[in-house]
mmCIF file of C-alpha atoms in Angstrom:
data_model
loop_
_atom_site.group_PDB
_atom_site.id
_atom_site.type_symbol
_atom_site.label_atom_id
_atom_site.label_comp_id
_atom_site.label_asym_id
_atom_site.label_seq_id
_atom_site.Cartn_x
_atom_site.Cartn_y
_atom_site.Cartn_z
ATOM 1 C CA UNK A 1 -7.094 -22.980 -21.714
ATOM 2 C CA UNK A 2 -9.714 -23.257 -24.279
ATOM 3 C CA UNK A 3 -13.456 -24.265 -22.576
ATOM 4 C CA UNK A 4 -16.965 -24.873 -23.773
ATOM 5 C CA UNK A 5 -19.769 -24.400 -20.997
ATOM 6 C CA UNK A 6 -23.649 -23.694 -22.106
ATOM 7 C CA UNK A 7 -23.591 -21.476 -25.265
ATOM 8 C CA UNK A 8 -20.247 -19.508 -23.696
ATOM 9 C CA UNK A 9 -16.385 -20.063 -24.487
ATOM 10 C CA UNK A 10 -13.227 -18.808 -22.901
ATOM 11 C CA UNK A 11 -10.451 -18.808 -24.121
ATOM 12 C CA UNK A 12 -7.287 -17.710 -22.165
ATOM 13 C CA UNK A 13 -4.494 -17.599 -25.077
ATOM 14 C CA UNK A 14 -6.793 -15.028 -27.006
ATOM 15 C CA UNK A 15 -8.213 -13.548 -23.917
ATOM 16 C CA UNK A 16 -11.799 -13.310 -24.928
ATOM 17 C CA UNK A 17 -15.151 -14.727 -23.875
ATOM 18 C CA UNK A 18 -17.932 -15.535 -26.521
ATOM 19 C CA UNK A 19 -21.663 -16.038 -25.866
ATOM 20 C CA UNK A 20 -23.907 -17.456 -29.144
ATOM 21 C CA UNK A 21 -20.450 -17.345 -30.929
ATOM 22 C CA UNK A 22 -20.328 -13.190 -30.009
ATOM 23 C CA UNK A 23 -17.395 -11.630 -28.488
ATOM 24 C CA UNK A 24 -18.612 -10.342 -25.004
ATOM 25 C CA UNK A 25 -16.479 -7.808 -22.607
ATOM 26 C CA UNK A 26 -14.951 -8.362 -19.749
ATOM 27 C CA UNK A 27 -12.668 -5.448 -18.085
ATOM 28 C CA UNK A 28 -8.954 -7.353 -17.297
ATOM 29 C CA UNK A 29 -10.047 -7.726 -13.265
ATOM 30 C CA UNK A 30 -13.325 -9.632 -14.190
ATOM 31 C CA UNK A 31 -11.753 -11.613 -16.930
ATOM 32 C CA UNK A 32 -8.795 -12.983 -14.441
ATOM 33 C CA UNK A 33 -11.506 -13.645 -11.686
ATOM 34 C CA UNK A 34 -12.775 -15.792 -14.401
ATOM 35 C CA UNK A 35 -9.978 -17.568 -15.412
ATOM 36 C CA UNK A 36 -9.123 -18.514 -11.834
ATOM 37 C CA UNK A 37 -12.292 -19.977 -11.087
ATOM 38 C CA UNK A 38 -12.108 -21.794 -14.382
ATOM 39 C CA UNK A 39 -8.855 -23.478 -13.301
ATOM 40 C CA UNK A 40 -9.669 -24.539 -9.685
ATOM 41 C CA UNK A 41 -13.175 -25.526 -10.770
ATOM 42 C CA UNK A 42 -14.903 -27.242 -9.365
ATOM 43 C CA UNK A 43 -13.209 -25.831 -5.850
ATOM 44 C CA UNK A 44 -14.672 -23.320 -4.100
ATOM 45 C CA UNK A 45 -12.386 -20.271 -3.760
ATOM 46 C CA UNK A 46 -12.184 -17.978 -0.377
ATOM 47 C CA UNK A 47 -12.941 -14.474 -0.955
ATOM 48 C CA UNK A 48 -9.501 -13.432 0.527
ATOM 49 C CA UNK A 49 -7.574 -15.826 -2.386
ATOM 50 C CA UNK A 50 -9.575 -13.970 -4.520
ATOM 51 C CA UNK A 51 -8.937 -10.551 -3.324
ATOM 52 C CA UNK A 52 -4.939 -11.577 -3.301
ATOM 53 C CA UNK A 53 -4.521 -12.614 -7.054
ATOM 54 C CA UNK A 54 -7.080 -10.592 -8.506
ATOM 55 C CA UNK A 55 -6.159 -7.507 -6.336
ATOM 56 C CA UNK A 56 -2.711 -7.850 -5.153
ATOM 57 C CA UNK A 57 -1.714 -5.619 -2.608
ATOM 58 C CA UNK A 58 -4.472 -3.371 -3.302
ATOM 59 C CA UNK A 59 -7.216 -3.013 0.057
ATOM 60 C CA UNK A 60 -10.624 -3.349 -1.735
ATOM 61 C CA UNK A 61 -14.040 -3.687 -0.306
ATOM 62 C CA UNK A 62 -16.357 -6.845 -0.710
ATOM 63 C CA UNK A 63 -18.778 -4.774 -2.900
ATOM 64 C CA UNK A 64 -15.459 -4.472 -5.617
ATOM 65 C CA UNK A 65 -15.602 -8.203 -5.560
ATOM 66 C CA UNK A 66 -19.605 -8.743 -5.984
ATOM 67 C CA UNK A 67 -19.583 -6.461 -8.802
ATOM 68 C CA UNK A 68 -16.925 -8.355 -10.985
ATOM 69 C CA UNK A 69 -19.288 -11.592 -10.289
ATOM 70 C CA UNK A 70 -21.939 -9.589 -11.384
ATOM 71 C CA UNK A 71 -20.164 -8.680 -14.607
ATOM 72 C CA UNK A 72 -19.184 -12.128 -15.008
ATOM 73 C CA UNK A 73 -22.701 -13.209 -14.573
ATOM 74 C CA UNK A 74 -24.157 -10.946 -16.985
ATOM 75 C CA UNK A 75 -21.736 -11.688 -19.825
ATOM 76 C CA UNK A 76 -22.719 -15.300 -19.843
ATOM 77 C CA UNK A 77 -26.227 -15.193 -19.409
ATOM 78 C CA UNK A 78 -25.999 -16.249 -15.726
ATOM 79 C CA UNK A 79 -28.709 -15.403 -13.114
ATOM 80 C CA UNK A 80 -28.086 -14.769 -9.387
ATOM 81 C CA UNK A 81 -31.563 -17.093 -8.307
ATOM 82 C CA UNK A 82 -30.004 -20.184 -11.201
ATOM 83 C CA UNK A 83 -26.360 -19.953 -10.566
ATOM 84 C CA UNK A 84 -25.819 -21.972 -13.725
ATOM 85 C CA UNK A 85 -21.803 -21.297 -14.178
ATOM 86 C CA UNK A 86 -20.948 -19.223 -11.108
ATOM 87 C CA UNK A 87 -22.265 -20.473 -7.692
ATOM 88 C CA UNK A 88 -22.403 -18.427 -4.300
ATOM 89 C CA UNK A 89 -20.982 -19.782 -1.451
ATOM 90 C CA UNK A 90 -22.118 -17.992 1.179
ATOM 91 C CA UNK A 91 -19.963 -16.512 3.564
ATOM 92 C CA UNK A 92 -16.999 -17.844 2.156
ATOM 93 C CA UNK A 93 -16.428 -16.918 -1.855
ATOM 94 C CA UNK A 94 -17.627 -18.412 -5.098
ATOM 95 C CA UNK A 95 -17.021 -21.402 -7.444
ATOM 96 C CA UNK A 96 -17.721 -22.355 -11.301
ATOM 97 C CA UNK A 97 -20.532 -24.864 -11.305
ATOM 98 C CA UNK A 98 -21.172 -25.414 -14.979
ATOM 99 C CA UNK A 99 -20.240 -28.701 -16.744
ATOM 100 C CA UNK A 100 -17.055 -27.919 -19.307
ATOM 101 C CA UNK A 101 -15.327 -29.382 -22.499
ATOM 102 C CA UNK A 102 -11.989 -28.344 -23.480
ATOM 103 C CA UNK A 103 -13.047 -26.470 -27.051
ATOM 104 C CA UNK A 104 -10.008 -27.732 -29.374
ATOM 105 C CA UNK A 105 -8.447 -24.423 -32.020
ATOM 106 C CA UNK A 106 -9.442 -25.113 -35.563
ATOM 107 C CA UNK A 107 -6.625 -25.425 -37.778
ATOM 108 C CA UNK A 108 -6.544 -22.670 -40.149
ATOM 109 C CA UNK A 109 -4.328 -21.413 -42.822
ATOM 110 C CA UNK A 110 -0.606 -21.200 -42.469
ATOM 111 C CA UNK A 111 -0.464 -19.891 -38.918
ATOM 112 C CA UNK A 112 2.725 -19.591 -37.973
ATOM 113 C CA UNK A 113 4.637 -16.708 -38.813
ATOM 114 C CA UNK A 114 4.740 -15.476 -41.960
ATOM 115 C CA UNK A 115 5.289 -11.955 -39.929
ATOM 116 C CA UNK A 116 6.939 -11.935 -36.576
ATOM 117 C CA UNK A 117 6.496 -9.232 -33.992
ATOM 118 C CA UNK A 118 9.008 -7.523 -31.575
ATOM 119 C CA UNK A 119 9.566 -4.865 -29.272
ATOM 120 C CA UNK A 120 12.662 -2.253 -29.237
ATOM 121 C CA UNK A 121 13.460 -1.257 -25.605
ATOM 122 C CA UNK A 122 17.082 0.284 -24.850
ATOM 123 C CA UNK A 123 19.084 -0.892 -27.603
ATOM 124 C CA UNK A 124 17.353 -4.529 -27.120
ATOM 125 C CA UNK A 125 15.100 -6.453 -29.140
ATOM 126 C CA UNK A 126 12.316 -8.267 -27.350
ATOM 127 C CA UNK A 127 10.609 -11.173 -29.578
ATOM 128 C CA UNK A 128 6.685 -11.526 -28.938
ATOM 129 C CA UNK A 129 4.859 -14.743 -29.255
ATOM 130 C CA UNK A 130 1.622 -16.162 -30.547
ATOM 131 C CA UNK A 131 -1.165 -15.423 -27.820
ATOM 132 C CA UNK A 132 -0.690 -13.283 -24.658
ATOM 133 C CA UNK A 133 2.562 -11.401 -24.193
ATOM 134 C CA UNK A 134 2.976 -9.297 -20.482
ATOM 135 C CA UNK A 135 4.720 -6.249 -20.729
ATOM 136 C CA UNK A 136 6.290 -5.201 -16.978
ATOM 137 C CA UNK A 137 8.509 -5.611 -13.791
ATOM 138 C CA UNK A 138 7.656 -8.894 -13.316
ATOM 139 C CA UNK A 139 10.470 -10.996 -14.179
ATOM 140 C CA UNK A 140 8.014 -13.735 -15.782
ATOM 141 C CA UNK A 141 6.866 -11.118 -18.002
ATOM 142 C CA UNK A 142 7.749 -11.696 -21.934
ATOM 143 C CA UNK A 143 8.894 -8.037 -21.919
ATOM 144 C CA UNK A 144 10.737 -7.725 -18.642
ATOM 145 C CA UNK A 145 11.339 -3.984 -18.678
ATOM 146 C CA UNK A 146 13.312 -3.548 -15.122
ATOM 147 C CA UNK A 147 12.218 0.599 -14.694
ATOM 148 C CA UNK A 148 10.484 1.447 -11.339
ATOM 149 C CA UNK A 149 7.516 3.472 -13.129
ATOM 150 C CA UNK A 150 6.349 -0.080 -14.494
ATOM 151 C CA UNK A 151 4.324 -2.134 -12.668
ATOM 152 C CA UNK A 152 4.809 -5.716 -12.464
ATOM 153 C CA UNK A 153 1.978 -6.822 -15.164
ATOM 154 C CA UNK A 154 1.703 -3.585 -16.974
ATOM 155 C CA UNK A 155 0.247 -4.002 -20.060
ATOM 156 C CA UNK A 156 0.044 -6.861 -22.292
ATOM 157 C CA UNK A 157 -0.096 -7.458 -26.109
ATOM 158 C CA UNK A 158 -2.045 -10.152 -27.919
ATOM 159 C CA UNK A 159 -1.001 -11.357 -30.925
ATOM 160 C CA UNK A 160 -3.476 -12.956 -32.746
ATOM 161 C CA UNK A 161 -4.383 -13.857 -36.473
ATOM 162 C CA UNK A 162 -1.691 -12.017 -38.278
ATOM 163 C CA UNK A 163 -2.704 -8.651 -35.639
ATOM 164 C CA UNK A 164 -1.011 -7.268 -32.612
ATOM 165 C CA UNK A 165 -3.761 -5.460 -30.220
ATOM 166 C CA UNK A 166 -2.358 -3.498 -26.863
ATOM 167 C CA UNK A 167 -4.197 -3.444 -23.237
ATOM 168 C CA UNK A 168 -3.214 -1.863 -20.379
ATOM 169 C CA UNK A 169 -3.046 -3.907 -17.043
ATOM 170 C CA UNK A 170 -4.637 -1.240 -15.052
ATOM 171 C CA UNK A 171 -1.303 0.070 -14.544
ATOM 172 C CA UNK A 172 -0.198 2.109 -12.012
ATOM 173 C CA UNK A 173 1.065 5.156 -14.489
ATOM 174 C CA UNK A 174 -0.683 4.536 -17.682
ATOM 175 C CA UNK A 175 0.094 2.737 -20.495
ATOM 176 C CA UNK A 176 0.529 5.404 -24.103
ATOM 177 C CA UNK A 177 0.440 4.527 -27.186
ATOM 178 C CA UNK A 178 2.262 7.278 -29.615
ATOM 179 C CA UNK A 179 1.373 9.956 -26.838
ATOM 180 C CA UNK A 180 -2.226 9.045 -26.189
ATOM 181 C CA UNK A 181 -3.106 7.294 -23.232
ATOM 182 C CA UNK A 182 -5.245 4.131 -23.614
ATOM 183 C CA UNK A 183 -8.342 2.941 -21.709
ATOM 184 C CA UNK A 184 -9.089 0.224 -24.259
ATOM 185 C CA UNK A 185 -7.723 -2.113 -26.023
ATOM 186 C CA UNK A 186 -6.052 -0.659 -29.636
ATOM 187 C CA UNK A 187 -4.872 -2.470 -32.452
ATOM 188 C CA UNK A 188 -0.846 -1.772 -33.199
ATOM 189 C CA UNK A 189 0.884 -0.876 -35.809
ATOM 190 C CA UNK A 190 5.079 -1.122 -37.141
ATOM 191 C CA UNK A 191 7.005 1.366 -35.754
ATOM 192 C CA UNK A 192 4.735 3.345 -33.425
ATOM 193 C CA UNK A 193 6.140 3.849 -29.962
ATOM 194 C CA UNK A 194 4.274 2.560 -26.537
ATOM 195 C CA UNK A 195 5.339 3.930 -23.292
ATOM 196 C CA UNK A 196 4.940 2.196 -20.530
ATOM 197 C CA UNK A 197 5.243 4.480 -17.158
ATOM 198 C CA UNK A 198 8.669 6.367 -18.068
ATOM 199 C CA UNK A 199 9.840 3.675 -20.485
ATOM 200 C CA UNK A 200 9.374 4.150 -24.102
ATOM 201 C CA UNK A 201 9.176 0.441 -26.399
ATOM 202 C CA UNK A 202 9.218 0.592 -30.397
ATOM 203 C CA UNK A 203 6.652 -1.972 -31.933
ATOM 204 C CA UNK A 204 7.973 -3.801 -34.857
ATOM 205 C CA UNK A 205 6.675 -6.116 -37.361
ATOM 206 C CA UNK A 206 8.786 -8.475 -40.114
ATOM 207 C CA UNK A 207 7.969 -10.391 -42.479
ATOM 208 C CA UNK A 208 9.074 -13.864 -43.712
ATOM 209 C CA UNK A 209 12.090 -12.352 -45.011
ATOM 210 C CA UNK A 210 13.155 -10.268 -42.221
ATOM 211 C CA UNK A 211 12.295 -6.546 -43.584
ATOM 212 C CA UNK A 212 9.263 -4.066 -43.355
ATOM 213 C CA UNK A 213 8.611 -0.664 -44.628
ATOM 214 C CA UNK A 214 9.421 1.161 -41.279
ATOM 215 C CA UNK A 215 13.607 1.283 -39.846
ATOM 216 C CA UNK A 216 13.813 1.867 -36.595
ATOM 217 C CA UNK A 217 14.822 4.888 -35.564
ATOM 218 C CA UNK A 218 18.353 5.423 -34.072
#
């Protein structure tokens, strides 16, 4: 989902938000509240649905909730008192108000894979796509790694213009990347080693012809 409102764009593949054609932050919770109200827009969603798939299984208190709105708000230029793109419902949850327009990808230079991107988990090679790639328990994940110190939507890896970037999920043990835990997103590189809870994944990158400067380590 690629959309256009006011001076703003989202864009869910790449998972970032631009204002005036500037990258703006989000943190992970405020970006998926976000996208859901993107994708049900123009309906009004309940604060409870948003609790559920924004904080699933996790007891939170209504002030957790105002505060991503706020974040949202202030990212895109929005106001409480104009409510241009996210509107209050009172006692019942919130809804996106602003008028989109799906925002088509330019067509660059050769953007398929001239380099191709896996991970190396237990003996078993795990191919990444173009775009968002979840790393967890969650059997819809691109990486399912099946370990109990993983949560379900652990950490995720975009791949994006020839550059793989790591973020954790706000994971339940941490997501490391060669030894250092990460609070941010960091860009990767072939052959370092991410460790998810208790599992440990190689990061690999090939080019066209199948071979890079790093072997994997037995």
């Amino acid at each position: 989902m690629r959309l256009q409102f006011g001076d703003c764009l989202f864009d869910s593949e790449t998972r970032e938000v631009f204002r005036k054609q500037k990258p703006v932050h989000l943190s992970p919770k405020a970006f998926r509240l976000l996208e859901l109200l993107l994708e049900d827009r123009p309906r009004a969603l309940p604060k409870d649905e948003l609790h559920e798939k924004v904080w699933p299984g996790t007891f939170i208190s209504e002030a957790t909730l105002a505060s991503a709105i706020a974040e949202i708000r202030a990212a895109l230029g929005d106001s409480g008192r104009k409510e241009q793109f996210v509107r209050t419902v009172h006692g019942y949850g919130y809804a996106f108000s602003g008028e989109t327009h799906e925002a088509p990808r330019a067509a660059g230079g050769p953007a398929a894979e001239d380099t191709c991107y896996r991970l190396v988990w237990n003996g078993r090679e795990i191919s990444l796509v173009p775009g968002e790639n979840v790393l967890g328990r969650d059997r819809q994940a691109v990486a399912w790694i099946d370990d109990s110190s993983v949560s379900r939507r652990h950490a995720r890896i975009l791949i994006r213009k020839g550059s793989a970037r790591l973020e954790d999920l706000q994971s339940k043990n941490g997501t490391y990347l060669s030894g250092a835990r990460i609070d941010e997103p960091v860009e990767l590189h072939d052959g370092e080693v991410i460790r998810l809870g208790s599992a440990s994944l190689t990061f690999r990158v090939f080019s066209a012809a199948g071979s890079t400067a790093t072997q994997i380590a037995p």
